Amino acid sequence: MVHRGWVLLAVHPLCRFASTSGDGCMTSVASTLQRQLKKERAQTSAHALLLRVESGDAGLTFDGSAGDAEPGMRFPIASISKTFTAALTLKLADLGQLDLDQTVQSTLPRHDLSDFHVVKGVAHGPALTIRHLLFQTSGLADYFKGGVEADMIHNKDRAIDLAMVLAMARSLPPMAAPDSGKAYYSDTNFQLLGAVLKAVSGKSYATLLQDYICEPLGLRQTTTFDAENLPLPLFHKSQQLTLPKSLASMDPDGGLVSTPEELIGFLRGFLGGHLFDPAWLDDVRNWKPMFFPLQYGGGLMRFQLPRWMTLWRPTPELIGHLGSSGSFAFYAPVPDIYLAGTFNQTDLPRRPVAFMLKVLRHLEKAGVT
């Protein structure tokens, strides 16, 4: 339980914390979170870390950083972009511009899918639906694994279009036939979704993002990738990555830029049903197992460790999305806490989960959740 009536405290040059019950107590919590940030950086050799924490009532606010970053900086959010694409898909469904159960082929007549996604001799491309893409249940091969990921971590920049995405997916073995009962994580799904959104609306992804997400939520720092306004630079281990062409090609699946504060604002809008008909919220929580311990819904991930792994101690449920650069934006419903930020390293994609659990434990010990 978090109390209202919080005041802003300056406790560290790279840390801001809004608090309630006793300035000394909350200063201590802020200092603890800041120390955890520094510890994470020391353990991972990350060049820059960002973390923002908010309670559901927005009374509790922590904004911190470590390394070569300051609180609130813009950064590439990687696959958190998929949740934005999910919101746009549901919005266009509300507007009657698409139906989740219509085929992808019906919206993309210029791209022949008749021989696409062949599993055991059957081409499933013509029957793929928008729902398959949104919920990662298509079983499509992940084009990102077809050389794009390797190029990016070796700083080889190149533009990518849908024809290239489809060709790369065709060259890789499919993961499964559609509707196999599991979610199979594939960036190909969301590249196709981006093409569908553009085709049915007649608008660019950037325009849809501005019209249906940024403007309604008052987001000013969330954009498609802009080489003229570079965010916090990405790293792979010790190498800085300069990838403007690649990131500008990945709007729907991994190319957006935002800040920790605006990611939480977006997640509030998404989970609060402020961006589309709230009736969709039950649908997007139709979780399918993906890879342990993650599940996938409609543009959302769910994480919760089973009790047998934690000596029967309950762990928080986390709902949101991870990115391959160590970016994260999640909501923990039971303590009513939002967390967002980044490690900004493509070699640290799984680090955020343990880090978020540590942050939540610190808050629990301090009695602020």
PDB file of C-alpha atoms in Angstrom, residues 262-366:
ATOM      1  CA  GLU A 262       6.903   7.987 -21.315  1.00  0.00           C
ATOM      2  CA  LEU A 263       7.117   4.195 -21.455  1.00  0.00           C
ATOM      3  CA  ILE A 264       5.295   4.047 -18.145  1.00  0.00           C
ATOM      4  CA  GLY A 265       2.789   6.596 -19.433  1.00  0.00           C
ATOM      5  CA  PHE A 266       2.221   4.403 -22.475  1.00  0.00           C
ATOM      6  CA  LEU A 267       1.893   1.225 -20.407  1.00  0.00           C
ATOM      7  CA  ARG A 268      -0.658   2.937 -18.173  1.00  0.00           C
ATOM      8  CA  GLY A 269      -2.602   3.936 -21.270  1.00  0.00           C
ATOM      9  CA  PHE A 270      -2.430   0.452 -22.776  1.00  0.00           C
ATOM     10  CA  LEU A 271      -3.360  -1.524 -19.664  1.00  0.00           C
ATOM     11  CA  GLY A 272      -5.942   1.085 -18.696  1.00  0.00           C
ATOM     12  CA  GLY A 273      -7.756   0.676 -22.010  1.00  0.00           C
ATOM     13  CA  HIS A 274      -7.282   4.344 -22.948  1.00  0.00           C
ATOM     14  CA  LEU A 275      -5.904   3.647 -26.433  1.00  0.00           C
ATOM     15  CA  PHE A 276      -8.568   1.248 -27.699  1.00  0.00           C
ATOM     16  CA  ASP A 277     -11.829  -0.349 -26.587  1.00  0.00           C
ATOM     17  CA  PRO A 278     -11.182  -1.719 -23.052  1.00  0.00           C
ATOM     18  CA  ALA A 279     -13.006  -4.881 -24.065  1.00  0.00           C
ATOM     19  CA  TRP A 280      -9.768  -5.924 -25.795  1.00  0.00           C
ATOM     20  CA  LEU A 281      -7.942  -6.152 -22.460  1.00  0.00           C
ATOM     21  CA  ASP A 282      -9.192  -9.660 -21.732  1.00  0.00           C
ATOM     22  CA  ASP A 283      -8.105 -10.749 -25.210  1.00  0.00           C
ATOM     23  CA  VAL A 284      -4.562  -9.390 -24.941  1.00  0.00           C
ATOM     24  CA  ARG A 285      -4.164 -11.317 -21.678  1.00  0.00           C
ATOM     25  CA  ASN A 286      -4.910 -14.623 -23.418  1.00  0.00           C
ATOM     26  CA  TRP A 287      -1.457 -15.922 -22.474  1.00  0.00           C
ATOM     27  CA  LYS A 288       0.300 -18.705 -24.353  1.00  0.00           C
ATOM     28  CA  PRO A 289       3.521 -20.355 -23.140  1.00  0.00           C
ATOM     29  CA  MET A 290       6.561 -19.081 -25.012  1.00  0.00           C
ATOM     30  CA  PHE A 291       9.952 -19.889 -23.506  1.00  0.00           C
ATOM     31  CA  PHE A 292      10.196 -20.505 -19.786  1.00  0.00           C
ATOM     32  CA  PRO A 293       9.214 -18.582 -17.761  1.00  0.00           C
ATOM     33  CA  LEU A 294       7.742 -16.087 -20.252  1.00  0.00           C
ATOM     34  CA  GLN A 295       4.248 -16.195 -21.712  1.00  0.00           C
ATOM     35  CA  TYR A 296       2.922 -14.064 -24.579  1.00  0.00           C
ATOM     36  CA  GLY A 297      -0.429 -12.401 -25.177  1.00  0.00           C
ATOM     37  CA  GLY A 298      -1.414  -9.677 -27.613  1.00  0.00           C
ATOM     38  CA  GLY A 299       1.798  -7.672 -27.826  1.00  0.00           C
ATOM     39  CA  LEU A 300       2.493  -8.298 -24.140  1.00  0.00           C
ATOM     40  CA  MET A 301       4.774 -10.578 -22.156  1.00  0.00           C
ATOM     41  CA  ARG A 302       3.940 -12.095 -18.785  1.00  0.00           C
ATOM     42  CA  PHE A 303       6.534 -13.257 -16.288  1.00  0.00           C
ATOM     43  CA  GLN A 304       6.052 -14.999 -12.960  1.00  0.00           C
ATOM     44  CA  LEU A 305       8.329 -17.573 -11.396  1.00  0.00           C
ATOM     45  CA  PRO A 306       6.581 -20.699 -10.084  1.00  0.00           C
ATOM     46  CA  ARG A 307       6.723 -21.111  -6.314  1.00  0.00           C
ATOM     47  CA  TRP A 308       8.760 -24.306  -6.514  1.00  0.00           C
ATOM     48  CA  MET A 309      11.629 -22.205  -7.871  1.00  0.00           C
ATOM     49  CA  THR A 310      11.477 -19.724  -4.980  1.00  0.00           C
ATOM     50  CA  LEU A 311      11.101 -22.039  -1.984  1.00  0.00           C
ATOM     51  CA  TRP A 312       7.324 -21.490  -2.224  1.00  0.00           C
ATOM     52  CA  ARG A 313       7.697 -17.734  -1.707  1.00  0.00           C
ATOM     53  CA  PRO A 314       5.391 -15.837  -4.086  1.00  0.00           C
ATOM     54  CA  THR A 315       7.007 -13.582  -6.669  1.00  0.00           C
ATOM     55  CA  PRO A 316       5.315 -10.651  -8.402  1.00  0.00           C
ATOM     56  CA  GLU A 317       3.535 -11.095 -11.699  1.00  0.00           C
ATOM     57  CA  LEU A 318       5.081  -8.785 -14.308  1.00  0.00           C
ATOM     58  CA  ILE A 319       3.180  -7.699 -17.440  1.00  0.00           C
ATOM     59  CA  GLY A 320       4.824  -5.679 -20.198  1.00  0.00           C
ATOM     60  CA  HIS A 321       7.647  -6.237 -22.662  1.00  0.00           C
ATOM     61  CA  LEU A 322      11.403  -6.748 -22.873  1.00  0.00           C
ATOM     62  CA  GLY A 323      13.755  -5.576 -25.618  1.00  0.00           C
ATOM     63  CA  SER A 324      16.895  -7.199 -26.989  1.00  0.00           C
ATOM     64  CA  SER A 325      18.989  -4.245 -25.796  1.00  0.00           C
ATOM     65  CA  GLY A 326      18.084  -4.860 -22.162  1.00  0.00           C
ATOM     66  CA  SER A 327      15.141  -2.450 -22.310  1.00  0.00           C
ATOM     67  CA  PHE A 328      12.082  -3.106 -20.154  1.00  0.00           C
ATOM     68  CA  ALA A 329       8.631  -1.706 -19.391  1.00  0.00           C
ATOM     69  CA  PHE A 330       6.488  -3.711 -16.958  1.00  0.00           C
ATOM     70  CA  TYR A 331       3.641  -3.445 -14.503  1.00  0.00           C
ATOM     71  CA  ALA A 332       3.495  -5.519 -11.307  1.00  0.00           C
ATOM     72  CA  PRO A 333      -0.239  -5.592 -10.453  1.00  0.00           C
ATOM     73  CA  VAL A 334      -0.112  -6.853  -6.868  1.00  0.00           C
ATOM     74  CA  PRO A 335       2.323  -4.241  -5.502  1.00  0.00           C
ATOM     75  CA  ASP A 336       0.842  -1.804  -8.082  1.00  0.00           C
ATOM     76  CA  ILE A 337       4.238  -0.715  -9.380  1.00  0.00           C
ATOM     77  CA  TYR A 338       5.429   0.263 -12.860  1.00  0.00           C
ATOM     78  CA  LEU A 339       9.078  -0.138 -13.876  1.00  0.00           C
ATOM     79  CA  ALA A 340      10.810   1.015 -17.067  1.00  0.00           C
ATOM     80  CA  GLY A 341      14.345   1.590 -18.248  1.00  0.00           C
ATOM     81  CA  THR A 342      17.238   0.027 -20.086  1.00  0.00           C
ATOM     82  CA  PHE A 343      20.668  -1.562 -19.819  1.00  0.00           C
ATOM     83  CA  ASN A 344      21.194  -0.329 -23.388  1.00  0.00           C
ATOM     84  CA  GLN A 345      23.431  -3.284 -24.260  1.00  0.00           C
ATOM     85  CA  THR A 346      22.557  -5.881 -26.898  1.00  0.00           C
ATOM     86  CA  ASP A 347      24.610  -8.433 -24.952  1.00  0.00           C
ATOM     87  CA  LEU A 348      22.356  -8.066 -21.870  1.00  0.00           C
ATOM     88  CA  PRO A 349      18.821  -8.868 -23.126  1.00  0.00           C
ATOM     89  CA  ARG A 350      17.749 -10.972 -20.121  1.00  0.00           C
ATOM     90  CA  ARG A 351      19.313  -8.918 -17.351  1.00  0.00           C
ATOM     91  CA  PRO A 352      16.235  -6.751 -16.642  1.00  0.00           C
ATOM     92  CA  VAL A 353      14.055  -9.530 -15.182  1.00  0.00           C
ATOM     93  CA  ALA A 354      16.262 -10.266 -12.174  1.00  0.00           C
ATOM     94  CA  PHE A 355      16.944  -6.546 -11.809  1.00  0.00           C
ATOM     95  CA  MET A 356      13.230  -5.667 -11.616  1.00  0.00           C
ATOM     96  CA  LEU A 357      12.663  -8.350  -8.984  1.00  0.00           C
ATOM     97  CA  LYS A 358      15.502  -6.873  -6.907  1.00  0.00           C
ATOM     98  CA  VAL A 359      13.947  -3.406  -7.161  1.00  0.00           C
ATOM     99  CA  LEU A 360      10.562  -4.732  -6.053  1.00  0.00           C
ATOM    100  CA  ARG A 361      12.166  -6.520  -3.113  1.00  0.00           C
ATOM    101  CA  HIS A 362      13.851  -3.292  -2.016  1.00  0.00           C
ATOM    102  CA  LEU A 363      10.488  -1.516  -2.100  1.00  0.00           C
ATOM    103  CA  GLU A 364       8.832  -4.354  -0.191  1.00  0.00           C
ATOM    104  CA  LYS A 365      11.490  -4.272   2.535  1.00  0.00           C
ATOM    105  CA  ALA A 366      11.050  -0.511   2.836  1.00  0.00           C
TER     106      ALA A 366
END
